[in-house]
PDB file of N, CA and C in Angstrom:
ATOM      1  N   ALA A   1    -182.857-261.943 114.411  1.00 83.00           N
ATOM      2  CA  ALA A   1    -181.973-260.789 114.312  1.00 83.00           C
ATOM      3  C   ALA A   1    -181.476-260.370 115.698  1.00 83.00           C
ATOM      4  N   VAL A   2    -182.338-260.460 116.698  1.00 89.00           N
ATOM      5  CA  VAL A   2    -181.926-260.091 118.058  1.00 89.00           C
ATOM      6  C   VAL A   2    -180.881-261.076 118.572  1.00 89.00           C
ATOM      7  N   ALA A   3    -181.083-262.364 118.311  1.00 91.00           N
ATOM      8  CA  ALA A   3    -180.111-263.375 118.755  1.00 91.00           C
ATOM      9  C   ALA A   3    -178.761-263.149 118.086  1.00 91.00           C
ATOM     10  N   ALA A   4    -178.769-262.808 116.819  1.00 88.00           N
ATOM     11  CA  ALA A   4    -177.508-262.531 116.114  1.00 88.00           C
ATOM     12  C   ALA A   4    -176.814-261.313 116.711  1.00 88.00           C
ATOM     13  N   ALA A   5    -177.578-260.301 117.051  1.00 85.00           N
ATOM     14  CA  ALA A   5    -176.994-259.093 117.669  1.00 85.00           C
ATOM     15  C   ALA A   5    -176.377-259.436 119.020  1.00 85.00           C
ATOM     16  N   ARG A   6    -177.033-260.304 119.776  1.00 88.00           N
ATOM     17  CA  ARG A   6    -176.485-260.698 121.088  1.00 88.00           C
ATOM     18  C   ARG A   6    -175.193-261.509 120.929  1.00 88.00           C
ATOM     19  N   ARG A   7    -175.130-262.360 119.904  1.00 91.00           N
ATOM     20  CA  ARG A   7    -173.901-263.119 119.675  1.00 91.00           C
ATOM     21  C   ARG A   7    -172.762-262.191 119.265  1.00 91.00           C
ATOM     22  N   LYS A   8    -173.060-261.238 118.409  1.00 87.00           N
ATOM     23  CA  LYS A   8    -172.028-260.322 117.925  1.00 87.00           C
ATOM     24  C   LYS A   8    -171.576-259.352 119.007  1.00 87.00           C
ATOM     25  N   HIS A   9    -172.520-258.876 119.831  1.00 86.00           N
ATOM     26  CA  HIS A   9    -172.243-257.919 120.906  1.00 86.00           C
ATOM     27  C   HIS A   9    -172.908-258.441 122.180  1.00 86.00           C
ATOM     28  N   PRO A  10    -172.224-259.339 122.904  1.00 89.00           N
ATOM     29  CA  PRO A  10    -172.869-260.012 124.041  1.00 89.00           C
ATOM     30  C   PRO A  10    -173.141-259.121 125.262  1.00 89.00           C
ATOM     31  N   ARG A  11    -172.417-258.017 125.387  1.00 93.00           N
ATOM     32  CA  ARG A  11    -172.638-257.155 126.558  1.00 93.00           C
ATOM     33  C   ARG A  11    -173.991-256.450 126.431  1.00 93.00           C
ATOM     34  N   ALA A  12    -174.758-256.452 127.509  1.00 94.00           N
ATOM     35  CA  ALA A  12    -176.091-255.842 127.498  1.00 94.00           C
ATOM     36  C   ALA A  12    -175.990-254.324 127.336  1.00 94.00           C
ATOM     37  N   ILE A  13    -177.028-253.748 126.763  1.00 96.00           N
ATOM     38  CA  ILE A  13    -177.148-252.286 126.705  1.00 96.00           C
ATOM     39  C   ILE A  13    -177.369-251.824 128.140  1.00 96.00           C
ATOM     40  N   ALA A  14    -176.527-250.915 128.612  1.00 96.00           N
ATOM     41  CA  ALA A  14    -176.479-250.583 130.029  1.00 96.00           C
ATOM     42  C   ALA A  14    -177.452-249.489 130.457  1.00 96.00           C
ATOM     43  N   CYS A  15    -177.807-248.574 129.545  1.00 97.00           N
ATOM     44  CA  CYS A  15    -178.635-247.445 129.950  1.00 97.00           C
ATOM     45  C   CYS A  15    -179.363-246.869 128.732  1.00 97.00           C
ATOM     46  N   PRO A  16    -180.375-246.056 128.971  1.00 97.00           N
ATOM     47  CA  PRO A  16    -181.106-245.461 127.848  1.00 97.00           C
ATOM     48  C   PRO A  16    -180.224-244.638 126.914  1.00 97.00           C
ATOM     49  N   HIS A  17    -179.205-243.975 127.455  1.00 98.00           N
ATOM     50  CA  HIS A  17    -178.314-243.185 126.601  1.00 98.00           C
ATOM     51  C   HIS A  17    -177.552-244.067 125.618  1.00 98.00           C
ATOM     52  N   GLU A  18    -177.114-245.218 126.092  1.00 97.00           N
ATOM     53  CA  GLU A  18    -176.418-246.153 125.209  1.00 97.00           C
ATOM     54  C   GLU A  18    -177.378-246.689 124.149  1.00 97.00           C
ATOM     55  N   ALA A  19    -178.606-247.005 124.556  1.00 97.00           N
ATOM     56  CA  ALA A  19    -179.604-247.482 123.594  1.00 97.00           C
ATOM     57  C   ALA A  19    -179.837-246.438 122.510  1.00 97.00           C
ATOM     58  N   TYR A  20    -179.955-245.185 122.917  1.00 98.00           N
ATOM     59  CA  TYR A  20    -180.142-244.101 121.948  1.00 98.00           C
ATOM     60  C   TYR A  20    -178.972-244.051 120.962  1.00 98.00           C
ATOM     61  N   GLY A  21    -177.758-244.155 121.475  1.00 97.00           N
ATOM     62  CA  GLY A  21    -176.582-244.103 120.615  1.00 97.00           C
ATOM     63  C   GLY A  21    -176.553-245.232 119.601  1.00 97.00           C
ATOM     64  N   VAL A  22    -176.872-246.429 120.055  1.00 96.00           N
ATOM     65  CA  VAL A  22    -176.888-247.589 119.169  1.00 96.00           C
ATOM     66  C   VAL A  22    -177.959-247.411 118.092  1.00 96.00           C
ATOM     67  N   LEU A  23    -179.152-247.007 118.505  1.00 97.00           N
ATOM     68  CA  LEU A  23    -180.242-246.817 117.539  1.00 97.00           C
ATOM     69  C   LEU A  23    -179.942-245.675 116.577  1.00 97.00           C
ATOM     70  N   ALA A  24    -179.358-244.591 117.077  1.00 98.00           N
ATOM     71  CA  ALA A  24    -179.017-243.460 116.208  1.00 98.00           C
ATOM     72  C   ALA A  24    -178.008-243.894 115.143  1.00 98.00           C
ATOM     73  N   GLU A  25    -177.052-244.716 115.536  1.00 97.00           N
ATOM     74  CA  GLU A  25    -176.061-245.213 114.576  1.00 97.00           C
ATOM     75  C   GLU A  25    -176.725-246.069 113.494  1.00 97.00           C
ATOM     76  N   GLU A  26    -177.640-246.943 113.916  1.00 96.00           N
ATOM     77  CA  GLU A  26    -178.334-247.795 112.943  1.00 96.00           C
ATOM     78  C   GLU A  26    -179.209-246.957 112.001  1.00 96.00           C
ATOM     79  N   VAL A  27    -179.891-245.959 112.535  1.00 98.00           N
ATOM     80  CA  VAL A  27    -180.722-245.088 111.697  1.00 98.00           C
ATOM     81  C   VAL A  27    -179.839-244.318 110.716  1.00 98.00           C
ATOM     82  N   ALA A  28    -178.686-243.866 111.169  1.00 98.00           N
ATOM     83  CA  ALA A  28    -177.765-243.143 110.276  1.00 98.00           C
ATOM     84  C   ALA A  28    -177.304-244.042 109.139  1.00 98.00           C
ATOM     85  N   GLU A  29    -177.041-245.308 109.430  1.00 97.00           N
ATOM     86  CA  GLU A  29    -176.634-246.245 108.386  1.00 97.00           C
ATOM     87  C   GLU A  29    -177.764-246.458 107.373  1.00 97.00           C
ATOM     88  N   PHE A  30    -178.997-246.542 107.858  1.00 97.00           N
ATOM     89  CA  PHE A  30    -180.137-246.647 106.948  1.00 97.00           C
ATOM     90  C   PHE A  30    -180.254-245.382 106.096  1.00 97.00           C
ATOM     91  N   PHE A  31    -180.111-244.235 106.723  1.00 97.00           N
ATOM     92  CA  PHE A  31    -180.233-242.968 106.004  1.00 97.00           C
ATOM     93  C   PHE A  31    -179.142-242.822 104.949  1.00 97.00           C
ATOM     94  N   ASP A  32    -177.941-243.292 105.245  1.00 97.00           N
ATOM     95  CA  ASP A  32    -176.867-243.280 104.241  1.00 97.00           C
ATOM     96  C   ASP A  32    -177.304-244.032 102.987  1.00 97.00           C
ATOM     97  N   GLU A  33    -177.941-245.166 103.195  1.00 96.00           N
ATOM     98  CA  GLU A  33    -178.401-245.952 102.044  1.00 96.00           C
ATOM     99  C   GLU A  33    -179.547-245.242 101.322  1.00 96.00           C
ATOM    100  N   VAL A  34    -180.453-244.633 102.069  1.00 96.00           N
ATOM    101  CA  VAL A  34    -181.568-243.900 101.463  1.00 96.00           C
ATOM    102  C   VAL A  34    -181.038-242.774 100.566  1.00 96.00           C
ATOM    103  N   ARG A  35    -179.995-242.086 101.031  1.00 96.00           N
ATOM    104  CA  ARG A  35    -179.442-240.950 100.287  1.00 96.00           C
ATOM    105  C   ARG A  35    -178.528-241.356  99.143  1.00 96.00           C
ATOM    106  N   ALA A  36    -178.184-242.627  99.055  1.00 96.00           N
ATOM    107  CA  ALA A  36    -177.283-243.086  97.994  1.00 96.00           C
ATOM    108  C   ALA A  36    -177.896-242.796  96.630  1.00 96.00           C
ATOM    109  N   GLN A  37    -177.025-242.578  95.663  1.00 95.00           N
ATOM    110  CA  GLN A  37    -177.499-242.298  94.308  1.00 95.00           C
ATOM    111  C   GLN A  37    -178.361-243.445  93.776  1.00 95.00           C
ATOM    112  N   LYS A  38    -177.933-244.666  94.094  1.00 96.00           N
ATOM    113  CA  LYS A  38    -178.713-245.849  93.708  1.00 96.00           C
ATOM    114  C   LYS A  38    -178.938-246.700  94.959  1.00 96.00           C
ATOM    115  N   PRO A  39    -179.958-246.364  95.745  1.00 94.00           N
ATOM    116  CA  PRO A  39    -180.204-247.120  96.981  1.00 94.00           C
ATOM    117  C   PRO A  39    -180.416-248.605  96.697  1.00 94.00           C
ATOM    118  N   ASP A  40    -179.819-249.414  97.528  1.00 96.00           N
ATOM    119  CA  ASP A  40    -179.942-250.862  97.407  1.00 96.00           C
ATOM    120  C   ASP A  40    -181.036-251.319  98.376  1.00 96.00           C
ATOM    121  N   ARG A  41    -182.105-251.868  97.834  1.00 96.00           N
ATOM    122  CA  ARG A  41    -183.242-252.271  98.663  1.00 96.00           C
ATOM    123  C   ARG A  41    -182.863-253.343  99.683  1.00 96.00           C
ATOM    124  N   ARG A  42    -181.950-254.249  99.317  1.00 97.00           N
ATOM    125  CA  ARG A  42    -181.521-255.286 100.281  1.00 97.00           C
ATOM    126  C   ARG A  42    -180.775-254.667 101.450  1.00 97.00           C
ATOM    127  N   ARG A  43    -179.898-253.694 101.166  1.00 96.00           N
ATOM    128  CA  ARG A  43    -179.173-253.032 102.255  1.00 96.00           C
ATOM    129  C   ARG A  43    -180.108-252.207 103.116  1.00 96.00           C
ATOM    130  N   MET A  44    -181.106-251.553 102.489  1.00 97.00           N
ATOM    131  CA  MET A  44    -182.088-250.797 103.282  1.00 97.00           C
ATOM    132  C   MET A  44    -182.843-251.742 104.216  1.00 97.00           C
ATOM    133  N   ARG A  45    -183.259-252.893 103.677  1.00 97.00           N
ATOM    134  CA  ARG A  45    -183.976-253.878 104.505  1.00 97.00           C
ATOM    135  C   ARG A  45    -183.089-254.351 105.644  1.00 97.00           C
ATOM    136  N   LYS A  46    -181.828-254.629 105.339  1.00 96.00           N
ATOM    137  CA  LYS A  46    -180.882-255.085 106.361  1.00 96.00           C
ATOM    138  C   LYS A  46    -180.759-254.058 107.480  1.00 96.00           C
ATOM    139  N   GLU A  47    -180.605-252.786 107.117  1.00 96.00           N
ATOM    140  CA  GLU A  47    -180.468-251.742 108.140  1.00 96.00           C
ATOM    141  C   GLU A  47    -181.749-251.582 108.948  1.00 96.00           C
ATOM    142  N   LEU A  48    -182.901-251.691 108.297  1.00 97.00           N
ATOM    143  CA  LEU A  48    -184.167-251.600 109.036  1.00 97.00           C
ATOM    144  C   LEU A  48    -184.307-252.767 110.010  1.00 97.00           C
ATOM    145  N   LEU A  49    -183.859-253.955 109.599  1.00 96.00           N
ATOM    146  CA  LEU A  49    -183.880-255.096 110.523  1.00 96.00           C
ATOM    147  C   LEU A  49    -182.939-254.866 111.696  1.00 96.00           C
ATOM    148  N   HIS A  50    -181.789-254.233 111.437  1.00 95.00           N
ATOM    149  CA  HIS A  50    -180.875-253.904 112.537  1.00 95.00           C
ATOM    150  C   HIS A  50    -181.536-252.935 113.513  1.00 95.00           C
ATOM    151  N   ILE A  51    -182.228-251.942 112.989  1.00 97.00           N
ATOM    152  CA  ILE A  51    -182.927-250.976 113.847  1.00 97.00           C
ATOM    153  C   ILE A  51    -183.952-251.703 114.712  1.00 97.00           C
ATOM    154  N   ALA A  52    -184.753-252.556 114.080  1.00 97.00           N
ATOM    155  CA  ALA A  52    -185.785-253.288 114.816  1.00 97.00           C
ATOM    156  C   ALA A  52    -185.172-254.202 115.878  1.00 97.00           C
ATOM    157  N   ALA A  53    -184.120-254.922 115.503  1.00 95.00           N
ATOM    158  CA  ALA A  53    -183.477-255.841 116.444  1.00 95.00           C
ATOM    159  C   ALA A  53    -182.893-255.090 117.633  1.00 95.00           C
ATOM    160  N   MET A  54    -182.263-253.967 117.366  1.00 96.00           N
ATOM    161  CA  MET A  54    -181.660-253.213 118.467  1.00 96.00           C
ATOM    162  C   MET A  54    -182.723-252.558 119.334  1.00 96.00           C
ATOM    163  N   ALA A  55    -183.849-252.196 118.761  1.00 96.00           N
ATOM    164  CA  ALA A  55    -184.949-251.654 119.566  1.00 96.00           C
ATOM    165  C   ALA A  55    -185.489-252.728 120.508  1.00 96.00           C
ATOM    166  N   VAL A  56    -185.681-253.933 119.989  1.00 95.00           N
ATOM    167  CA  VAL A  56    -186.149-255.043 120.834  1.00 95.00           C
ATOM    168  C   VAL A  56    -185.112-255.351 121.897  1.00 95.00           C
ATOM    169  N   ARG A  57    -183.860-255.364 121.498  1.00 95.00           N
ATOM    170  CA  ARG A  57    -182.803-255.647 122.468  1.00 95.00           C
ATOM    171  C   ARG A  57    -182.766-254.593 123.575  1.00 95.00           C
ATOM    172  N   ALA A  58    -182.925-253.338 123.224  1.00 96.00           N
ATOM    173  CA  ALA A  58    -182.943-252.272 124.233  1.00 96.00           C
ATOM    174  C   ALA A  58    -184.102-252.477 125.196  1.00 96.00           C
ATOM    175  N   ILE A  59    -185.264-252.827 124.669  1.00 96.00           N
ATOM    176  CA  ILE A  59    -186.419-253.084 125.536  1.00 96.00           C
ATOM    177  C   ILE A  59    -186.100-254.201 126.516  1.00 96.00           C
ATOM    178  N   GLU A  60    -185.504-255.270 126.026  1.00 95.00           N
ATOM    179  CA  GLU A  60    -185.172-256.412 126.891  1.00 95.00           C
ATOM    180  C   GLU A  60    -184.064-256.063 127.881  1.00 95.00           C
ATOM    181  N   ASP A  61    -182.963-255.481 127.389  1.00 95.00           N
ATOM    182  CA  ASP A  61    -181.818-255.197 128.261  1.00 95.00           C
ATOM    183  C   ASP A  61    -182.148-254.172 129.337  1.00 95.00           C
ATOM    184  N   LEU A  62    -182.984-253.207 128.993  1.00 97.00           N
ATOM    185  CA  LEU A  62    -183.349-252.166 129.964  1.00 97.00           C
ATOM    186  C   LEU A  62    -184.581-252.556 130.776  1.00 97.00           C
ATOM    187  N   GLN A  63    -185.047-253.774 130.569  1.00 95.00           N
ATOM    188  CA  GLN A  63    -186.204-254.327 131.279  1.00 95.00           C
ATOM    189  C   GLN A  63    -187.427-253.411 131.183  1.00 95.00           C
ATOM    190  N   LEU A  64    -187.721-253.022 129.940  1.00 95.00           N
ATOM    191  CA  LEU A  64    -188.870-252.164 129.675  1.00 95.00           C
ATOM    192  C   LEU A  64    -190.029-252.949 129.088  1.00 95.00           C
ATOM    193  N   ASN A  65    -189.982-254.268 129.195  1.00 84.00           N
ATOM    194  CA  ASN A  65    -190.972-255.111 128.530  1.00 84.00           C
ATOM    195  C   ASN A  65    -192.177-255.465 129.400  1.00 84.00           C
ATOM    196  N   GLU A  66    -192.491-254.640 130.383  1.00 77.00           N
ATOM    197  CA  GLU A  66    -193.681-254.902 131.207  1.00 77.00           C
ATOM    198  C   GLU A  66    -194.916-254.535 130.425  1.00 77.00           C
TER     199      GLU A  66
END
């Protein structure tokens, strides 16, 4: 999932504020699905994977992986 995110958006996350924005957007997309009248479990899983991938990417791009 992280490799796919890098292919789709090759520019590195530049700062913690940008990482927060990206993660907040992904969480909002997950929450939209949670609030849906008939939540789709596959879409929820997809959004959770996006959240996880972007969190890992932020750790790597911001060099927080010590």
